[in-house]
mmCIF file of C-alpha atoms in Angstrom:
data_model
loop_
_atom_site.group_PDB
_atom_site.id
_atom_site.type_symbol
_atom_site.label_atom_id
_atom_site.label_comp_id
_atom_site.label_asym_id
_atom_site.label_seq_id
_atom_site.Cartn_x
_atom_site.Cartn_y
_atom_site.Cartn_z
ATOM 1 C CA MET E 1 -10.917 -45.014 -22.359
ATOM 2 C CA SER E 2 -7.246 -45.060 -23.264
ATOM 3 C CA SER E 3 -4.686 -42.478 -22.165
ATOM 4 C CA ASP E 4 -4.305 -41.342 -25.787
ATOM 5 C CA THR E 5 -7.855 -39.974 -25.838
ATOM 6 C CA LEU E 6 -7.962 -38.858 -22.202
ATOM 7 C CA GLY E 7 -5.275 -36.134 -22.601
ATOM 8 C CA PRO E 8 -7.020 -34.184 -25.379
ATOM 9 C CA LEU E 9 -10.356 -34.583 -23.599
ATOM 10 C CA VAL E 10 -8.938 -33.050 -20.406
ATOM 11 C CA LEU E 11 -7.365 -30.220 -22.395
ATOM 12 C CA ALA E 12 -10.680 -29.500 -24.092
ATOM 13 C CA ALA E 13 -12.478 -29.479 -20.738
ATOM 14 C CA VAL E 14 -9.938 -27.068 -19.209
ATOM 15 C CA PHE E 15 -10.165 -24.813 -22.272
ATOM 16 C CA THR E 16 -13.960 -24.802 -22.067
ATOM 17 C CA LEU E 17 -13.895 -23.938 -18.358
ATOM 18 C CA GLY E 18 -11.463 -21.126 -19.087
ATOM 19 C CA CYS E 19 -13.729 -19.737 -21.781
ATOM 20 C CA LEU E 20 -16.744 -19.907 -19.462
ATOM 21 C CA SER E 21 -14.903 -18.111 -16.665
ATOM 22 C CA ILE E 22 -13.712 -15.363 -19.024
ATOM 23 C CA HIS E 23 -17.220 -14.938 -20.419
ATOM 24 C CA SER E 24 -18.750 -14.640 -16.937
ATOM 25 C CA ALA E 25 -15.960 -12.336 -15.718
ATOM 26 C CA ARG E 26 -16.807 -9.751 -18.377
ATOM 27 C CA ARG E 27 -19.695 -8.645 -16.163
ATOM 28 C CA HIS E 28 -17.370 -7.928 -13.205
ATOM 29 C CA PRO E 29 -14.399 -5.830 -14.387
ATOM 30 C CA ASP E 30 -13.374 -4.848 -10.828
ATOM 31 C CA ALA E 31 -13.075 -8.491 -9.811
ATOM 32 C CA VAL E 32 -11.015 -9.221 -12.926
ATOM 33 C CA THR E 33 -8.695 -6.301 -12.151
ATOM 34 C CA LEU E 34 -8.288 -7.462 -8.555
ATOM 35 C CA GLY E 35 -7.595 -11.020 -9.690
ATOM 36 C CA LEU E 36 -4.976 -9.865 -12.188
ATOM 37 C CA LEU E 37 -3.281 -7.682 -9.574
ATOM 38 C CA LEU E 38 -3.185 -10.591 -7.123
ATOM 39 C CA LEU E 39 -1.737 -12.821 -9.830
ATOM 40 C CA LEU E 40 0.881 -10.193 -10.642
ATOM 41 C CA GLY E 41 1.780 -9.909 -6.961
ATOM 42 C CA LEU E 42 2.097 -13.681 -6.679
ATOM 43 C CA LEU E 43 4.338 -13.864 -9.744
ATOM 44 C CA ALA E 44 6.498 -10.998 -8.472
ATOM 45 C CA THR E 45 6.849 -12.716 -5.102
ATOM 46 C CA LEU E 46 7.841 -15.967 -6.749
ATOM 47 C CA TYR E 47 10.373 -14.170 -8.975
ATOM 48 C CA VAL E 48 11.965 -12.358 -6.037
ATOM 49 C CA GLY E 49 12.034 -15.572 -4.038
ATOM 50 C CA GLN E 50 13.854 -17.368 -6.837
ATOM 51 C CA HIS E 51 16.320 -14.662 -7.891
ATOM 52 C CA VAL E 52 17.132 -12.637 -4.769
ATOM 53 C CA GLY E 53 19.162 -14.285 -2.059
ATOM 54 C CA LEU E 54 18.310 -12.800 1.317
ATOM 55 C CA ASP E 55 20.307 -13.995 4.284
ATOM 56 C CA ALA E 56 18.685 -12.972 7.561
ATOM 57 C CA HIS E 57 21.540 -14.430 9.573
ATOM 58 C CA ARG E 58 24.143 -12.136 8.001
ATOM 59 C CA PRO E 59 22.831 -8.786 6.799
ATOM 60 C CA THR E 60 24.939 -6.694 4.439
ATOM 61 C CA TRP E 61 26.523 -4.546 7.144
ATOM 62 C CA GLN E 62 27.723 -7.652 8.991
ATOM 63 C CA HIS E 63 29.191 -9.019 5.781
ATOM 64 C CA GLU E 64 31.151 -5.798 5.334
ATOM 65 C CA VAL E 65 32.438 -5.917 8.917
ATOM 66 C CA LEU E 66 33.375 -9.585 8.778
ATOM 67 C CA HIS E 67 35.179 -9.383 5.439
ATOM 68 C CA GLY E 68 36.866 -5.996 5.928
ATOM 69 C CA GLU E 69 35.148 -4.259 3.033
ATOM 70 C CA THR E 70 35.097 -0.520 3.585
ATOM 71 C CA GLU E 71 33.868 2.491 1.675
ATOM 72 C CA PRO E 72 36.190 3.852 -1.045
ATOM 73 C CA ALA E 73 38.425 6.795 -0.032
ATOM 74 C CA SER E 74 36.562 9.125 -2.390
ATOM 75 C CA HIS E 75 33.415 8.713 -0.272
ATOM 76 C CA PRO E 76 34.384 9.465 3.323
ATOM 77 C CA THR E 77 32.028 8.335 6.034
ATOM 78 C CA MET E 78 30.884 10.602 8.828
#
């Protein structure tokens, strides 16, 4: 079998498996809800990991101390 026919065949098989899983999941709405919430949590974790830079070696307060950034005069600290 050539690679030209193997790609569409694999896509059709994956589509069919997806349809079968959706059809069987209709009987278990709680499991579907749990799966969707876990997927949402995974996607949120991946998004935060990609777009938020956390530096455990230098927290924000240390950055302010090291670089001399202070609060504005209009907001006095106690």
